[in-house]
Coordinates of C-alpha atoms in Angstrom, one line a residue:
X9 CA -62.2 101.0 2.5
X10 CA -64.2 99.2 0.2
X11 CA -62.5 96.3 -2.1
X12 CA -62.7 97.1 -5.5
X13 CA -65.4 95.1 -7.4
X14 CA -62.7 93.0 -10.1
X15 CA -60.6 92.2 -6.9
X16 CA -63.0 89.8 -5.4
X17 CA -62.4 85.9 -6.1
X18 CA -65.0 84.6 -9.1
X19 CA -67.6 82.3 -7.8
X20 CA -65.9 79.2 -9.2
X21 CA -62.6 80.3 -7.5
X22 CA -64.7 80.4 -4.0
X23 CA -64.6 77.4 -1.3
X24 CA -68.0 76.1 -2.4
X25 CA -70.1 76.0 1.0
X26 CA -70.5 72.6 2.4
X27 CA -74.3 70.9 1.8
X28 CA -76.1 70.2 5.1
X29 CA -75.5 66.6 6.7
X30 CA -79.0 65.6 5.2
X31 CA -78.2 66.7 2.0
X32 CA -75.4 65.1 2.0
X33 CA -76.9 61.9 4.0
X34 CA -79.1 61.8 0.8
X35 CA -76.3 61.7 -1.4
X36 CA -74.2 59.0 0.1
X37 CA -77.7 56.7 0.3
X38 CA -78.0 57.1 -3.4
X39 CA -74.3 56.1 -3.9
X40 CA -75.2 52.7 -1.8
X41 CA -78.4 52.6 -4.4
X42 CA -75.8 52.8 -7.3
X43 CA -73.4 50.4 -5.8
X44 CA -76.6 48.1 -6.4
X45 CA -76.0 48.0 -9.8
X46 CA -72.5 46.3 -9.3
X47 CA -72.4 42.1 -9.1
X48 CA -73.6 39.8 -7.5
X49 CA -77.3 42.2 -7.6
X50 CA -77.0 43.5 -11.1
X51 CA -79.5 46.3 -10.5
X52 CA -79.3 48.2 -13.2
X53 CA -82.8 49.4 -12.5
X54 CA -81.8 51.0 -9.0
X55 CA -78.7 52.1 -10.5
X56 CA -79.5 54.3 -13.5
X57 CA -82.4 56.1 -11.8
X58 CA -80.1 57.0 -8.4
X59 CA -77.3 58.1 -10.5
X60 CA -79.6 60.6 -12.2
X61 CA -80.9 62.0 -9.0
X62 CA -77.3 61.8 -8.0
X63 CA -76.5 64.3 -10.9
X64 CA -79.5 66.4 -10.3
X65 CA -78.5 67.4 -6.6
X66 CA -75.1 67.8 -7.4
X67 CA -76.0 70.2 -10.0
X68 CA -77.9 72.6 -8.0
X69 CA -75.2 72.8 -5.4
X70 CA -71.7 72.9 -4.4
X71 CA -70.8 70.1 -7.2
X72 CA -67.5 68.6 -5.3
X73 CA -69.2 67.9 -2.0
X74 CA -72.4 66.1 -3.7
X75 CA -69.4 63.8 -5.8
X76 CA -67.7 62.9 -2.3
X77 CA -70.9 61.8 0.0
X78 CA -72.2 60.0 -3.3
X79 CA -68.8 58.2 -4.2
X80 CA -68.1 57.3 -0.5
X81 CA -71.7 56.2 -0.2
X82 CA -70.9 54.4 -3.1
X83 CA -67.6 53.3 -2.6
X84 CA -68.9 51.6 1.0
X85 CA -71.5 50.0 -0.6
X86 CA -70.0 48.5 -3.5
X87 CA -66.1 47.7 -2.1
X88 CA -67.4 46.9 1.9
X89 CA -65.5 43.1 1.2
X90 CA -62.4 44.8 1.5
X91 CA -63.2 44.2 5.3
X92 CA -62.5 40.3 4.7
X93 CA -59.1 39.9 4.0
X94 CA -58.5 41.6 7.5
X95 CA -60.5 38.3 9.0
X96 CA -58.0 35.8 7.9
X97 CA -56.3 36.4 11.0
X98 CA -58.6 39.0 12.8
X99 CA -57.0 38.4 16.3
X100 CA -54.3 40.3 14.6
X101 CA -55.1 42.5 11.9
X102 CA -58.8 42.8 12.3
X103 CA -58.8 46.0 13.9
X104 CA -57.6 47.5 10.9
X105 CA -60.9 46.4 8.6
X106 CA -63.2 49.9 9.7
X107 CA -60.4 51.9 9.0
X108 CA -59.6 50.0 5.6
X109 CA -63.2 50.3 4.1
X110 CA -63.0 53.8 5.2
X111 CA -60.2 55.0 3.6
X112 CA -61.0 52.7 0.3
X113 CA -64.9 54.9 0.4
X114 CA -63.2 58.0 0.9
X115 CA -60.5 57.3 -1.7
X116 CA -64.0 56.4 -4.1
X117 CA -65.2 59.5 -3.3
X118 CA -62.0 61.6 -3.7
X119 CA -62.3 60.4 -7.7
X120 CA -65.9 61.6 -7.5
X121 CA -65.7 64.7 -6.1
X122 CA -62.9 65.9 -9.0
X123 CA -64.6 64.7 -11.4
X124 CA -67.9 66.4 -10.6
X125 CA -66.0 69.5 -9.8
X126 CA -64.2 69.4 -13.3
X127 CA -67.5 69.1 -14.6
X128 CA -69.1 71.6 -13.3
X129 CA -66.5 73.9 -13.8
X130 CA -66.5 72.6 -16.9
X131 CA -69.5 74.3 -18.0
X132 CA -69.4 76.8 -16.0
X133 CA -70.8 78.5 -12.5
X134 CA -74.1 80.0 -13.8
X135 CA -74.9 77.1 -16.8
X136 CA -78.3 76.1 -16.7
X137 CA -79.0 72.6 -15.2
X138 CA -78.9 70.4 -18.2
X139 CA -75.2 71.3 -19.0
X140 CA -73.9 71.7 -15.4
X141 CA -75.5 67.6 -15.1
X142 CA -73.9 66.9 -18.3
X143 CA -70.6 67.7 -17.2
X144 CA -71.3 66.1 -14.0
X145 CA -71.4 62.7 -15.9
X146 CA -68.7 64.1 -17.9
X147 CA -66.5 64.1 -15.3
X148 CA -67.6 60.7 -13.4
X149 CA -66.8 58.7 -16.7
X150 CA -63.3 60.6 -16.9
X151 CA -62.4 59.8 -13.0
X152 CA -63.3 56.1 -14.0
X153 CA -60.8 56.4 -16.5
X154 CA -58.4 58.1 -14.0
X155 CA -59.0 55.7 -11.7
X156 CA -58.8 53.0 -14.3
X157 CA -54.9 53.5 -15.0
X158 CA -53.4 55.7 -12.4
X159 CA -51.3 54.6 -9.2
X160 CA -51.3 51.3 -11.2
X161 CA -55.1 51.7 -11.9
X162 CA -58.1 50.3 -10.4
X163 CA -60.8 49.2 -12.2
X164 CA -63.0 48.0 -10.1
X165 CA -66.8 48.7 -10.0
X166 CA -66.8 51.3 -12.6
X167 CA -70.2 53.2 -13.5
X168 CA -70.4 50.7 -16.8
X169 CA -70.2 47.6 -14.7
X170 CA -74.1 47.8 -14.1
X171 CA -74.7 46.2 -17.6
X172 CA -72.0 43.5 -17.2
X173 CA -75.2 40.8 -17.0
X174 CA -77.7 42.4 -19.5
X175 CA -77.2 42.4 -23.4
X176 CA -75.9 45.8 -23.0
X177 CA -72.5 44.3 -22.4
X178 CA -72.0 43.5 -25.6
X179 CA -70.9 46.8 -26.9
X180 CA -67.8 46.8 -24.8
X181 CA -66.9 44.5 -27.4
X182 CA -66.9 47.8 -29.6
X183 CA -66.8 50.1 -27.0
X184 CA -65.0 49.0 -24.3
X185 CA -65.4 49.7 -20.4
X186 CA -65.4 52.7 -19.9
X187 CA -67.4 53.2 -23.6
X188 CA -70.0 51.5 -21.4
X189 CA -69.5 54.1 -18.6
X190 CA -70.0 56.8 -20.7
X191 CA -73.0 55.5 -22.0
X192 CA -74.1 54.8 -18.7
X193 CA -73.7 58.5 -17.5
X194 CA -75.1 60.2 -20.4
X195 CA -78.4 57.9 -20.0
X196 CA -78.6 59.1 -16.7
X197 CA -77.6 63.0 -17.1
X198 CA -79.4 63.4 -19.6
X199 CA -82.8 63.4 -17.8
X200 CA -81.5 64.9 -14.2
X201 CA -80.9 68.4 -16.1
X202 CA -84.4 68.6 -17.2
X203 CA -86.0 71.9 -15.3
X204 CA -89.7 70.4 -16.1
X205 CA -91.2 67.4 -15.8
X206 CA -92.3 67.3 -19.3
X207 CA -88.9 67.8 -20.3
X208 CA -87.5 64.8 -18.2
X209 CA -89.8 62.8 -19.3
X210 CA -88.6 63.4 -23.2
X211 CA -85.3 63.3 -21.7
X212 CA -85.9 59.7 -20.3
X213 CA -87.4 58.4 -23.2
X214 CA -84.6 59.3 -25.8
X215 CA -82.2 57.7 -23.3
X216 CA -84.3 54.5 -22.7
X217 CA -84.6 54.5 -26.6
X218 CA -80.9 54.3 -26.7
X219 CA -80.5 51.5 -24.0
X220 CA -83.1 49.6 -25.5
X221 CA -81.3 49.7 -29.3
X222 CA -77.9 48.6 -27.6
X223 CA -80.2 46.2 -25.6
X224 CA -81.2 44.6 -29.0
X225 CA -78.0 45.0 -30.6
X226 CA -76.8 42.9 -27.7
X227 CA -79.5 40.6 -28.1
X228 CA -78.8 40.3 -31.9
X229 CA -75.0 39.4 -31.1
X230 CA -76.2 36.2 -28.3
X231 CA -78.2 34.7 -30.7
X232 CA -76.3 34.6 -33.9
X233 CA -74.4 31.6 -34.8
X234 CA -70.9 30.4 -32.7
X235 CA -68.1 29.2 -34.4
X236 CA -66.9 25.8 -34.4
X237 CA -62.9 25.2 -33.1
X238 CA -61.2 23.3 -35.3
X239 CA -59.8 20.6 -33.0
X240 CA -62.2 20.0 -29.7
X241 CA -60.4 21.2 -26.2
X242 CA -61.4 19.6 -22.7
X243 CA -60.2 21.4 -19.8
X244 CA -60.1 20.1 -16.5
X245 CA -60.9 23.2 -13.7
X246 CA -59.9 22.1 -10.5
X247 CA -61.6 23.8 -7.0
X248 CA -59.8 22.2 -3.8
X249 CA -61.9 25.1 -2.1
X250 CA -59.6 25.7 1.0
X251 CA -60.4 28.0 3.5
X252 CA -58.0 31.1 3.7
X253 CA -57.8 30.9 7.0
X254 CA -56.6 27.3 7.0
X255 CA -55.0 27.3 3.7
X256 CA -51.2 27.4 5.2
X257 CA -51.9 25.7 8.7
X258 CA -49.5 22.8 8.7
X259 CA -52.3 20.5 9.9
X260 CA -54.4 21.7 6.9
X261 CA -52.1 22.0 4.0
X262 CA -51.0 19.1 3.1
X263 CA -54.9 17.5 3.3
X264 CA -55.3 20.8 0.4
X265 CA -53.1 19.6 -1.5
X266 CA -53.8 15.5 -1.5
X267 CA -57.5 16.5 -1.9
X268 CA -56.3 18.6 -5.1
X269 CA -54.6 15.7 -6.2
X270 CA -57.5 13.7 -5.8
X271 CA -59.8 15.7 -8.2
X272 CA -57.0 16.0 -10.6
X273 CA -56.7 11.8 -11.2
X274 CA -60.9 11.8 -10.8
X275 CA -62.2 10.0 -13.7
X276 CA -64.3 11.9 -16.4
X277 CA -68.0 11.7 -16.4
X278 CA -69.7 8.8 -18.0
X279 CA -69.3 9.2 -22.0
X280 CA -67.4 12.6 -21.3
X281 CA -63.7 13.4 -23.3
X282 CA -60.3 12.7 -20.7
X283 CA -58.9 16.3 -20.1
X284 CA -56.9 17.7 -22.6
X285 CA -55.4 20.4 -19.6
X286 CA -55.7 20.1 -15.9
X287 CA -56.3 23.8 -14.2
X288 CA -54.8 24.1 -10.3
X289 CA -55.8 27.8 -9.0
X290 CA -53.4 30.2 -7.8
X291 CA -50.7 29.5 -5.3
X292 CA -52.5 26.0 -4.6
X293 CA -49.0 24.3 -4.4
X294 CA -48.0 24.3 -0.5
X295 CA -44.4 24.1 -1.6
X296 CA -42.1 26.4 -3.3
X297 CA -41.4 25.9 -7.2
X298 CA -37.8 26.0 -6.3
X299 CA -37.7 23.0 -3.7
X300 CA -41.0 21.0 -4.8
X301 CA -39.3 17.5 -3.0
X302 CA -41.7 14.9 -4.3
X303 CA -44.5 17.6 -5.4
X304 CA -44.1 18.0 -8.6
X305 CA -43.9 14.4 -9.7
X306 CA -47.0 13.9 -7.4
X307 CA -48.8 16.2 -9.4
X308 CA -47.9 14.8 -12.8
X309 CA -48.6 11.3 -11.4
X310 CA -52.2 12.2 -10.5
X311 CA -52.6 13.8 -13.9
X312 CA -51.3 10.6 -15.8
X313 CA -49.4 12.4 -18.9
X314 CA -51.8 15.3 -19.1
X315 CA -50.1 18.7 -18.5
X316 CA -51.4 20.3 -15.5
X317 CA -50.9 24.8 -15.6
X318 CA -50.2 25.2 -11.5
X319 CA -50.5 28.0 -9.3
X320 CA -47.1 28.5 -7.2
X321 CA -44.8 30.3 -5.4
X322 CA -41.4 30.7 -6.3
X323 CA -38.1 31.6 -5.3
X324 CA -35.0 33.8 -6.9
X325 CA -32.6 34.8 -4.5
X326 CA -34.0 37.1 -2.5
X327 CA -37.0 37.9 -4.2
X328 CA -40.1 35.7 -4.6
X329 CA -42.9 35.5 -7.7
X330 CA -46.6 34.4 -7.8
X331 CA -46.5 32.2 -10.4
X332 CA -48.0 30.1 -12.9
X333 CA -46.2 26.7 -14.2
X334 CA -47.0 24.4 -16.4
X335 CA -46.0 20.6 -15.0
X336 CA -45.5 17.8 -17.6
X337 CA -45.0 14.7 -17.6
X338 CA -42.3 13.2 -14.9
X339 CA -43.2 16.2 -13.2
X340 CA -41.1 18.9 -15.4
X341 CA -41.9 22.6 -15.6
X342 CA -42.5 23.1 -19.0
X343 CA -43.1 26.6 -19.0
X344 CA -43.5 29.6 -16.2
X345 CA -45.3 32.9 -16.0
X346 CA -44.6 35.3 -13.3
X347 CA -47.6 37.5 -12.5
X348 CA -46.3 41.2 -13.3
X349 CA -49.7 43.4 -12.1
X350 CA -49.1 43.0 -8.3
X351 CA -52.2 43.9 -5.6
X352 CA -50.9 47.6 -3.7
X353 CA -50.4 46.8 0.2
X354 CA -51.5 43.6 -0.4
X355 CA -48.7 41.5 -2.8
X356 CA -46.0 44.1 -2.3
X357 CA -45.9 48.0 -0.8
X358 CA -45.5 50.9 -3.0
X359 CA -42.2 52.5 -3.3
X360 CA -40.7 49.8 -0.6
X361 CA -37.5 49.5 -2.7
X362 CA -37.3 52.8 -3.9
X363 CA -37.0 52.5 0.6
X364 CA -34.5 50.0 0.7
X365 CA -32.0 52.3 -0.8
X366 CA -32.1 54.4 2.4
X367 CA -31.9 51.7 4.6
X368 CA -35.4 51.0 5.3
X369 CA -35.7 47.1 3.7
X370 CA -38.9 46.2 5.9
X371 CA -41.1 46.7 3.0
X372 CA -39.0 45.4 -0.3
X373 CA -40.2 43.3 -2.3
X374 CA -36.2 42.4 -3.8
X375 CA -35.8 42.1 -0.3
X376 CA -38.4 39.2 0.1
X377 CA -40.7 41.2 2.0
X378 CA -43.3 41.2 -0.7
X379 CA -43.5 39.5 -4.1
X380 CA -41.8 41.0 -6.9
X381 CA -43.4 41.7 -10.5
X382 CA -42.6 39.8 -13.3
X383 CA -41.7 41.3 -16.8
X384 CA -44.8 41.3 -18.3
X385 CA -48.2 39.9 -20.5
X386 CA -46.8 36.9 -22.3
X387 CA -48.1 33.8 -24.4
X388 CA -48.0 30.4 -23.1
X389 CA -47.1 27.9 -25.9
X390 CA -49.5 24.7 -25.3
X391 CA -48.9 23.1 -29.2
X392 CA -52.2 21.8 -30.1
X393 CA -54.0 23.3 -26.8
X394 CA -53.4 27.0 -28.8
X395 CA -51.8 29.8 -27.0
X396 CA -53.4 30.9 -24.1
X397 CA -52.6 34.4 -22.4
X398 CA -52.3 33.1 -18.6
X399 CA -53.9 35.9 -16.2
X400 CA -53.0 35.2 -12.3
X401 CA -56.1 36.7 -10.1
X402 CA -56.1 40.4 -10.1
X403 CA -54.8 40.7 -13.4
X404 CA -58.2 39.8 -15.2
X405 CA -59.2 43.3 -13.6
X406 CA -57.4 45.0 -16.3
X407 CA -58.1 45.0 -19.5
X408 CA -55.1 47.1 -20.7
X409 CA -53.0 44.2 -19.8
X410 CA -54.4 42.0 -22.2
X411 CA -54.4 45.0 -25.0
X412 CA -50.1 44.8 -24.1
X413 CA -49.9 41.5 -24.8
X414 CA -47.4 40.5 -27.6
X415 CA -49.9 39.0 -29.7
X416 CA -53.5 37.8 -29.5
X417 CA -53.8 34.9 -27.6
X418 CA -56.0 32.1 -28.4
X419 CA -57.8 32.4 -25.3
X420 CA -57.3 33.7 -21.9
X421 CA -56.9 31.2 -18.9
X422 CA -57.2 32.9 -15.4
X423 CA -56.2 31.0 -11.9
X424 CA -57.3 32.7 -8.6
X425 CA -57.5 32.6 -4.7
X426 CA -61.2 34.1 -4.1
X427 CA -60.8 33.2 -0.3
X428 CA -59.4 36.3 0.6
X429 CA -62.8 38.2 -0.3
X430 CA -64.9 36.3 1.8
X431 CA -68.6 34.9 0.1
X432 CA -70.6 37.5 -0.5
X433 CA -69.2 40.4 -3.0
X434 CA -65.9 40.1 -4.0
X435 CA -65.8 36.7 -5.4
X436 CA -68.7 38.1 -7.3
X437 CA -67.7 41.5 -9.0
X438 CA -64.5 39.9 -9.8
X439 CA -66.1 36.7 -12.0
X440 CA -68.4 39.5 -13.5
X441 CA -65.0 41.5 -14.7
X442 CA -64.0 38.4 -16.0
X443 CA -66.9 37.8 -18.3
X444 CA -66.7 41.3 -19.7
X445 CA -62.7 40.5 -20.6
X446 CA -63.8 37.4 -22.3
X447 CA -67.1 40.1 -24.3
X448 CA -64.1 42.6 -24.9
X449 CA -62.0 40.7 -26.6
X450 CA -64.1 38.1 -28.3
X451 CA -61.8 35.1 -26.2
X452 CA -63.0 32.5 -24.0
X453 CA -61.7 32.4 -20.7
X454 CA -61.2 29.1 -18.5
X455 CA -61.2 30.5 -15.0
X456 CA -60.0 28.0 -11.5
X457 CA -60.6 29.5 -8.2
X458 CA -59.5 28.2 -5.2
X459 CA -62.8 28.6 -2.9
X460 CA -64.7 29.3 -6.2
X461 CA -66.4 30.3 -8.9
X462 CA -64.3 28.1 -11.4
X463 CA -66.1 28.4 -14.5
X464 CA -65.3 28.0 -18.8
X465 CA -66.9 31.3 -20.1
X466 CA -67.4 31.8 -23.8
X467 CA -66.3 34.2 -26.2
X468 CA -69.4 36.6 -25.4
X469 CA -69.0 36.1 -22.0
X470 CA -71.8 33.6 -21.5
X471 CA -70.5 30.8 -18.6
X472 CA -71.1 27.4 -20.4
X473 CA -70.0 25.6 -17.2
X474 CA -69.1 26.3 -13.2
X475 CA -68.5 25.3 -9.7
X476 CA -70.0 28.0 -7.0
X477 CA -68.3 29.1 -4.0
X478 CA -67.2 26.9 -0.8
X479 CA -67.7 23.8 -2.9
X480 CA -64.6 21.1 -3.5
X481 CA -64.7 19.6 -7.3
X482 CA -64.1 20.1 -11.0
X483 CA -65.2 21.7 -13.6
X484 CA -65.1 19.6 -16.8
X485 CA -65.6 21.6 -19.7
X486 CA -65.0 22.6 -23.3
X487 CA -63.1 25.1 -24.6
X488 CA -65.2 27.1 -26.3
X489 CA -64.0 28.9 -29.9
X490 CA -62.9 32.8 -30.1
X491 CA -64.2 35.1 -32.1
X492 CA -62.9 37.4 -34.9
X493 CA -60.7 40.4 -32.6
X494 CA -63.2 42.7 -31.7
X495 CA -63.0 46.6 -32.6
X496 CA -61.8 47.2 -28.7
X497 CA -58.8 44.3 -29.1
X498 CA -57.9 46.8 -32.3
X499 CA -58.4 49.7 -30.8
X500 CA -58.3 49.8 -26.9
X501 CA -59.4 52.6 -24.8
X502 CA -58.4 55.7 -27.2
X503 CA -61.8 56.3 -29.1
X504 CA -63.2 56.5 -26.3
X505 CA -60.9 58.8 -24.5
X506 CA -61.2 60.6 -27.8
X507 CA -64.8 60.8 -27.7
X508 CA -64.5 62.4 -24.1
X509 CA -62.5 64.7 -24.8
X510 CA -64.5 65.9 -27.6
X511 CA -68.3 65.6 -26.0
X512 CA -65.9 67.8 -22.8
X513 CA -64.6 70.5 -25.5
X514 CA -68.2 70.9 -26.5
X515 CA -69.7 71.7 -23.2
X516 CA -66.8 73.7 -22.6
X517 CA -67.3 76.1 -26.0
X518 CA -71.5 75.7 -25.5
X519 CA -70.9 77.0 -21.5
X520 CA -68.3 80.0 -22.3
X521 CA -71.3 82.6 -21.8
X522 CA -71.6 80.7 -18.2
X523 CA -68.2 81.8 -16.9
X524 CA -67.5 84.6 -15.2
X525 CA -64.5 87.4 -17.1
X526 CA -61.7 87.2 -14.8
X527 CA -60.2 90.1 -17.2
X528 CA -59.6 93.6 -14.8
X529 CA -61.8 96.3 -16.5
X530 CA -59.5 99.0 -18.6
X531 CA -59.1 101.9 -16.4

């Protein structure tokens, strides 16, 4: 017996059919072209061009698999450090890198594939090409946003990262991240929906028009005039530039730490201001906050009066903190900042308390297996040196924590351990996210890494001064001014979002003639 015709699933309610492995080889290669895009290449000029053709193969066909062999393309491309910090001891844990970078790739191309399947659904199964790619890049700008906050959020090597070293970046001081990502998809969508070539050439032109006004808007905002800080600032970054893999060896660390010491009493360059602040990267103590012995006064020693803001571990009960601590004179702790935006699986594990309470402690951080989070953003009181908002290595990822802070800081001061992710990517994408912070927010950022790059970055995210990686030194630099809070430090994310939603509701009205009637026929 024949099913009846309003029985049978709508298209959009169907398992879309799987593209063939070239197809979807294709895909995944232009994800890798993308991923070019991202620091330390900057590509912007690969990037935009393999997004679009991205969108246009994922709009003729079977949306949600085009999103995951693109997004794990791009996600093994643009994340393959994550491989490094499984080297640090790889007699033990190296096994596990393959299986790491997969799952981090697949994860990538998890967010993808929803989005591009939202989008397409979006506007519905038989919209022509132009609106099925427009709510393609619909939905990759709102899984950057997904991405960006849930599960703790990780915004790493977002679609609007590709501008971070071009004058585009200076919107996000309006727009914000993902403002730039959504930019960044339109420009490419845009064209990739044209049928004709005619068409995508008009297409391409309007969007280059629009990348080349923010390009000049940018341009406009370098150039004008900085402001002047009242009182001058020196800061003193200091880059031991020990090895991860020999940073805790007994044999090594205490050579870390005297050579740290050693840059810290260095004399300033010939006709150059003493440091005002002395900068010591994160966790670059080799002792515990809680029993320093002779440490502390050590460090104050080599610093002769000048406060020194330390990276260091520290103990409370049971549970430990990576911390932050600023060391006067005599060797005091004058005041402390625990970092509160812990790395998943790799500062503490996921629900590992929320374990504990049925007997499995293994992974609790309260239980010492792990760090534990500390209460929040705050404001470190320096007196005359302003009040910095102190951001310890992963934090600098997200900008949201800087929106929560209690009030605006002065300017942002960063410490970091870079070692972990090797000399290649990571250390890279992570300095570029810190430069857009510092555009964001109109605030300089002073930034001390352990293997490198230390570097004093200005309010528009310019670096005035740096150290590259695997070198031992300082960086001896002025703070630069701020700038008047930008639109983004007002506003945050929530235009933006707004805007989203409302260019998605759109599509969604336009593309209601697309969808198919689910509605039985009246019998």
């Amino acid at each position: 017996m024949r099913r009846p015709r309003w029985l049978k699933l709508p298209a959009f309610a169907r398992a879309p059919r799987r593209p063939g492995w070239g197809r979807l080889a294709a895909l995944a290669a232009l994800g890798a072209v993308f991923a070019a895009g991202q620091a330390p290449l900057g590509a912007w000029y690969l990037a935009l061009p393999a997004l679009g053709a991205i969108f246009a193969l994922g709009a003729r066909r079977a949306p949600g698999w085009s999103g995951f062999a693109a997004g794990f393309g791009f996600g093994l491309a643009a994340l393959f450090w994550i491989v490094e910090p499984f080297q640090v001891e790889a007699e033990v844990y190296g096994w596990m890198a393959p299986f790491a970078l997969v799952a981090m790739a697949a994860g990538m191309g998890a967010f993808w594939a929803a989005g591009f399947g939202a989008g397409a659904r979006l506007a519905g199964v038989k919209a022509p090409l132009w609106l099925t790619a427009l709510g393609l890049g619909l939905g990759l700008a709102a899984s950057d946003a997904l991405r960006s906050y849930l599960f703790t959020g990780f915004p790493w090597a977002l679609a609007g990262h590709i501008w971070i070293a071009t004058p585009v970046a200076q919107a996000a001081a309006t727009i914000g991240p993902l403002g730039l990502g959504l930019v960044t998809v339109l420009s490419a969508a845009w064209p990739a929906g044209a049928r004709r070539a005619r068409a995508a050439a008009g297409a391409a032109l309007v969007a280059a028009l629009g990348l080349g006004a923010l390009w000049g808007a940018g341009a406009l905002r370098l150039a004008a005039p900085e402001p002047e800080r009242a009182a001058p600032v020196q800061i003193r970054l200091v880059q031991p530039n020990a090895p991860q893999d020999e940073k805790w060896l007994p044999e090594f660390r205490l050579d870390f730490f005297y050579r740290a010491l050693d840059l810290t009493a260095q004399d300033a360059a010939p006709g150059a201001p003493a440091p005002d602040l002395i900068v010591w990267p994160e966790t670059s103590a080799p002792f515990l906050l809680d029993r320093p012995g002779d440490g502390l006064s050590m460090v104050a020693e080599a610093a002769a009066g000048t406060p020194v803001a330390l990276g260091i571990q520290r103990e409370e009960g049971l549970r430990y903190f990576n911390s932050l601590a600023m060391i006067g004179p005599g060797g005091t702790v004058d005041a402390l900042y625990d970092k509160a935006h812990l790395v998943p699986f790799g500062e503490y594990v996921p629900f590992g308390d929320l374990a504990a309470r049925f007997g499995i402690s293994a992974f609790a951080a309260q239980e010492g297996n792990g760090y534990s989070a500390g209460p929040g953003p705050r404001l470190l009181d320096l007196g005359p040196l302003g009040h910095p908002l102190p951001l310890i290595c992963y934090e600098a990822v997200f900008p949201q924590d800087i929106l929560a802070a209690p009030a605006r800081p002065d300017w942002l001061l960063q410490i970091t351990n870079d070692a972990w992710f090797g000399t290649l990517a990571g250390p890279w994408q992570h300095f570029a996210l810190s430069r857009l912070r510092a555009i964001e927010f109109g605030l300089p950022l002073a930034r001390a890494a352990n293997t490198g790059i230390s570097a004093m970055i200005d309010a528009k995210g310019r670096v005035t001064a740096s150290l590259g990686l695997g070198r031992a030194g300082v960086v001896d630099a002025a703070l630069p001014a701020a700038l008047p809070a930008t639109l983004y430090a007002r506003s945050g994310d929530f235009p933006v979002l707004a805007l989203l939603a409302a260019i998605s509701a759109l599509i969604y009205l336009f593309g209601r003639k697309y969808r198919v009637d689910l509605t039985p026929p009246q019998v």
